Structure formats: C-alpha cells, structure tokens
Amino acid sequence: MRLQVIGDPVLHSKSPVIHGAMLGALGLDIPYSAHVVRRGELSEYLAWARENGVTGFNATMPHKEDLIPLLDEIDPAAKAVGAVNTVCLRGGKWIGFNTDGAGAVAALKDSLGIDPSGLTVTLLGAGGAAKAVALALSQAEAERVFVCNRTLSRAEELCAHDPLGHLSSAGFDADTLRRVAEQSQLLVNCTNLGMEGCPHQFEDFSFLDALPPDAGIFDLIYHPAETELLSQARRRGLRTLNGLPMLVNQAVLALEHFLDRPLDRRAMAGAATDALLFLES
C-alpha cells in the first residue's frame, strides 16, 4: 500500500507531513509521498499507480477537475462540486471524493466554535474552493449564503448547483459587500486576495465594520498565517481563523477514505497540527 499527493507544482505540499504524522499516530507504516504529474499526464499516472501499488492519492492543481472523466466512480459530493481531491482504488476501481467542503465546515465547528446551521454567510469568490465550501455550507443548513464575485455570472453559475436553494449571488463592490455583511454572522474568504505572492489585495475593509460584533472571519489562506483581512478583523474584535485547520481536517477525511474506516478525527487533527507547527518552528 502506497499513498501520494499529485500536482504540478507539488513538491512544496504539506500533505506528506500531515499524512505522515497521522499514519504514525495510528502506528501504520504506509509511505506517503509527493509525485509531480503534469497536466495531460493523468491517464499515464493512473496506469502507473495501479501497477506500482498506489492505493490512494490526493490531487491538487491542476488535476482536481481533469480527473473526473478518468475515474470509474465519483462520490455525490464530488460530483456536485465537479472536482475531486481524494482518489481511492477499491475493488479495482478508481473512486473520487472531495473533502474540501466538509473539511471547511469541520474547521469552523472545531476551531472557531461556529456551527453554520441557521446562519447567514458572506462568501467571497466563485472558484473551485468557493464552490466546495458554499455547497458544504448549504448542506450544513446555513440559512443563506451570499456568493460574492467580481464577475457576477460566475457567482450565479455556482449558485445554480445548489439543489437546496440556500445560495444567492451578489457582486463584489464595496456597497454590496457592506450590504450583505450587515446581514451575516460569518464571512468566508475563498479568493487569493492576501495570499503570499499574490500582487492583489482588498481595496478596502469597510465591509468588516458592517458585520455584527460576534461574527467570525474564516480565510482559507494559510500563507501568511495572518492575512491582512484577518489582521483587520482581529483589530475590530472579530473572531478569526486561517486555512490551516481546513487543510488538516480535509486531510483527516481523506485518510478515512484511504483506510476505508472512521478515525478519531480530533486525535488525527492534533497529530497533524503538531507536526506542522514543529515544521514551522
């Protein structure tokens, strides 16, 4: 049995550290490594993986969507998102899953103490991560999720994938962000604004002033550990969370798929987080 994470680039991935720590905590001697797979090489990789004892792998950019037509089965949650980040070989079949959305909801509950059920949420962005998180928030019975994006048609397209009707599209201009924020108890950033190496930043943060004083701010970015969005939110006394707990929780869920059994998720998350903190120290 071998496990991997594939992508391009991928050698910087923290997945080997996270999964290595969790497997070690379980007393399992299962190797987990990063493997560069370039766009267009997925079919060759799947054949190679089958022949070389790879029974599961995580996928990052640029493969999350490209894998869909190449797999034998797709989990309903992954099918709804249109992307996979976890693939398992079971009974000779490649089966795809997506743990991003569920990992985000678990992070909100465990690390920020926020249950999305019944809440109104402002969600920024309409890309792949935003789609996974928005649909997961809808499944978690959020009352309403405003999907805010500069290109409104992309937000509308995302919302059309929600069978429960909890998602509403909105713009990204300052007035709109303030309007939806004043109705929300949670704001989730799924854009790359503020990410290390990204040249762009929020034009202003006045929308944070419209949120209620006990609102939570969840930024999926974890490099840097505190984005300017989180810094501005913290100065206003709002509760903040970066993307590291989501990264850890989606990995815990992926490992459950790899091992095909439930795990002590808190224990696994603790082992992974400790390993990451040690790596950064």
JSON list of N, CA and C in Angstrom, two decimals, residues 112 208-209 211-217 226 229-240:
[
{"chain": "A", "resi": 112, "resn": "LEU", "atom": "N", "xyz": [-13.29, 27.39, 15.40]},
{"chain": "A", "resi": 112, "resn": "LEU", "atom": "CA", "xyz": [-13.89, 28.71, 15.60]},
{"chain": "A", "resi": 112, "resn": "LEU", "atom": "C", "xyz": [-15.16, 28.64, 16.44]},
{"chain": "A", "resi": 208, "resn": "LEU", "atom": "N", "xyz": [-16.07, 45.01, 6.85]},
{"chain": "A", "resi": 208, "resn": "LEU", "atom": "CA", "xyz": [-15.93, 44.36, 8.16]},
{"chain": "A", "resi": 208, "resn": "LEU", "atom": "C", "xyz": [-16.68, 45.12, 9.24]},
{"chain": "A", "resi": 209, "resn": "ASP", "atom": "N", "xyz": [-16.80, 46.44, 9.07]},
{"chain": "A", "resi": 209, "resn": "ASP", "atom": "CA", "xyz": [-17.50, 47.25, 10.07]},
{"chain": "A", "resi": 209, "resn": "ASP", "atom": "C", "xyz": [-19.00, 46.99, 10.06]},
{"chain": "A", "resi": 211, "resn": "LEU", "atom": "N", "xyz": [-20.34, 43.98, 9.86]},
{"chain": "A", "resi": 211, "resn": "LEU", "atom": "CA", "xyz": [-20.63, 42.70, 10.50]},
{"chain": "A", "resi": 211, "resn": "LEU", "atom": "C", "xyz": [-21.01, 42.90, 11.97]},
{"chain": "A", "resi": 212, "resn": "PRO", "atom": "N", "xyz": [-21.83, 42.02, 12.52]},
{"chain": "A", "resi": 212, "resn": "PRO", "atom": "CA", "xyz": [-22.12, 42.10, 13.97]},
{"chain": "A", "resi": 212, "resn": "PRO", "atom": "C", "xyz": [-20.85, 41.83, 14.78]},
{"chain": "A", "resi": 213, "resn": "PRO", "atom": "N", "xyz": [-20.80, 42.31, 16.02]},
{"chain": "A", "resi": 213, "resn": "PRO", "atom": "CA", "xyz": [-19.55, 42.23, 16.80]},
{"chain": "A", "resi": 213, "resn": "PRO", "atom": "C", "xyz": [-19.09, 40.81, 17.13]},
{"chain": "A", "resi": 214, "resn": "ASP", "atom": "N", "xyz": [-19.97, 39.83, 17.07]},
{"chain": "A", "resi": 214, "resn": "ASP", "atom": "CA", "xyz": [-19.59, 38.45, 17.39]},
{"chain": "A", "resi": 214, "resn": "ASP", "atom": "C", "xyz": [-19.38, 37.60, 16.14]},
{"chain": "A", "resi": 215, "resn": "ALA", "atom": "N", "xyz": [-19.27, 38.23, 14.98]},
{"chain": "A", "resi": 215, "resn": "ALA", "atom": "CA", "xyz": [-19.13, 37.49, 13.72]},
{"chain": "A", "resi": 215, "resn": "ALA", "atom": "C", "xyz": [-17.78, 36.80, 13.63]},
{"chain": "A", "resi": 216, "resn": "GLY", "atom": "N", "xyz": [-17.73, 35.77, 12.81]},
{"chain": "A", "resi": 216, "resn": "GLY", "atom": "CA", "xyz": [-16.49, 35.04, 12.56]},
{"chain": "A", "resi": 216, "resn": "GLY", "atom": "C", "xyz": [-15.97, 35.34, 11.17]},
{"chain": "A", "resi": 217, "resn": "ILE", "atom": "N", "xyz": [-14.64, 35.39, 11.03]},
{"chain": "A", "resi": 217, "resn": "ILE", "atom": "CA", "xyz": [-13.99, 35.60, 9.74]},
{"chain": "A", "resi": 217, "resn": "ILE", "atom": "C", "xyz": [-13.09, 34.40, 9.47]},
{"chain": "A", "resi": 226, "resn": "GLU", "atom": "N", "xyz": [-1.50, 35.02, 9.06]},
{"chain": "A", "resi": 226, "resn": "GLU", "atom": "CA", "xyz": [-2.50, 36.07, 9.27]},
{"chain": "A", "resi": 226, "resn": "GLU", "atom": "C", "xyz": [-2.48, 37.01, 8.08]},
{"chain": "A", "resi": 229, "resn": "LEU", "atom": "N", "xyz": [-6.70, 40.65, 5.79]},
{"chain": "A", "resi": 229, "resn": "LEU", "atom": "CA", "xyz": [-8.12, 40.52, 6.14]},
{"chain": "A", "resi": 229, "resn": "LEU", "atom": "C", "xyz": [-8.28, 40.08, 7.59]},
{"chain": "A", "resi": 230, "resn": "LEU", "atom": "N", "xyz": [-7.54, 39.04, 7.98]},
{"chain": "A", "resi": 230, "resn": "LEU", "atom": "CA", "xyz": [-7.65, 38.56, 9.36]},
{"chain": "A", "resi": 230, "resn": "LEU", "atom": "C", "xyz": [-7.11, 39.57, 10.35]},
{"chain": "A", "resi": 231, "resn": "SER", "atom": "N", "xyz": [-6.03, 40.27, 9.98]},
{"chain": "A", "resi": 231, "resn": "SER", "atom": "CA", "xyz": [-5.47, 41.30, 10.85]},
{"chain": "A", "resi": 231, "resn": "SER", "atom": "C", "xyz": [-6.48, 42.42, 11.09]},
{"chain": "A", "resi": 232, "resn": "GLN", "atom": "N", "xyz": [-7.11, 42.87, 10.00]},
{"chain": "A", "resi": 232, "resn": "GLN", "atom": "CA", "xyz": [-8.11, 43.93, 10.11]},
{"chain": "A", "resi": 232, "resn": "GLN", "atom": "C", "xyz": [-9.31, 43.46, 10.94]},
{"chain": "A", "resi": 233, "resn": "ALA", "atom": "N", "xyz": [-9.71, 42.20, 10.74]},
{"chain": "A", "resi": 233, "resn": "ALA", "atom": "CA", "xyz": [-10.83, 41.66, 11.51]},
{"chain": "A", "resi": 233, "resn": "ALA", "atom": "C", "xyz": [-10.49, 41.56, 12.99]},
{"chain": "A", "resi": 234, "resn": "ARG", "atom": "N", "xyz": [-9.28, 41.10, 13.29]},
{"chain": "A", "resi": 234, "resn": "ARG", "atom": "CA", "xyz": [-8.86, 40.96, 14.69]},
{"chain": "A", "resi": 234, "resn": "ARG", "atom": "C", "xyz": [-8.84, 42.31, 15.39]},
{"chain": "A", "resi": 235, "resn": "ARG", "atom": "N", "xyz": [-8.39, 43.34, 14.70]},
{"chain": "A", "resi": 235, "resn": "ARG", "atom": "CA", "xyz": [-8.35, 44.69, 15.28]},
{"chain": "A", "resi": 235, "resn": "ARG", "atom": "C", "xyz": [-9.75, 45.18, 15.61]},
{"chain": "A", "resi": 236, "resn": "ARG", "atom": "N", "xyz": [-10.74, 44.67, 14.90]},
{"chain": "A", "resi": 236, "resn": "ARG", "atom": "CA", "xyz": [-12.12, 45.06, 15.16]},
{"chain": "A", "resi": 236, "resn": "ARG", "atom": "C", "xyz": [-12.79, 44.16, 16.20]},
{"chain": "A", "resi": 237, "resn": "GLY", "atom": "N", "xyz": [-12.03, 43.22, 16.75]},
{"chain": "A", "resi": 237, "resn": "GLY", "atom": "CA", "xyz": [-12.56, 42.35, 17.79]},
{"chain": "A", "resi": 237, "resn": "GLY", "atom": "C", "xyz": [-13.34, 41.16, 17.28]},
{"chain": "A", "resi": 238, "resn": "LEU", "atom": "N", "xyz": [-13.25, 40.89, 15.97]},
{"chain": "A", "resi": 238, "resn": "LEU", "atom": "CA", "xyz": [-13.98, 39.75, 15.40]},
{"chain": "A", "resi": 238, "resn": "LEU", "atom": "C", "xyz": [-13.18, 38.46, 15.58]},
{"chain": "A", "resi": 239, "resn": "ARG", "atom": "N", "xyz": [-13.87, 37.35, 15.61]},
{"chain": "A", "resi": 239, "resn": "ARG", "atom": "CA", "xyz": [-13.21, 36.05, 15.72]},
{"chain": "A", "resi": 239, "resn": "ARG", "atom": "C", "xyz": [-12.61, 35.66, 14.37]},
{"chain": "A", "resi": 240, "resn": "THR", "atom": "N", "xyz": [-11.39, 35.16, 14.38]},
{"chain": "A", "resi": 240, "resn": "THR", "atom": "CA", "xyz": [-10.70, 34.89, 13.11]},
{"chain": "A", "resi": 240, "resn": "THR", "atom": "C", "xyz": [-10.15, 33.46, 13.06]}
]
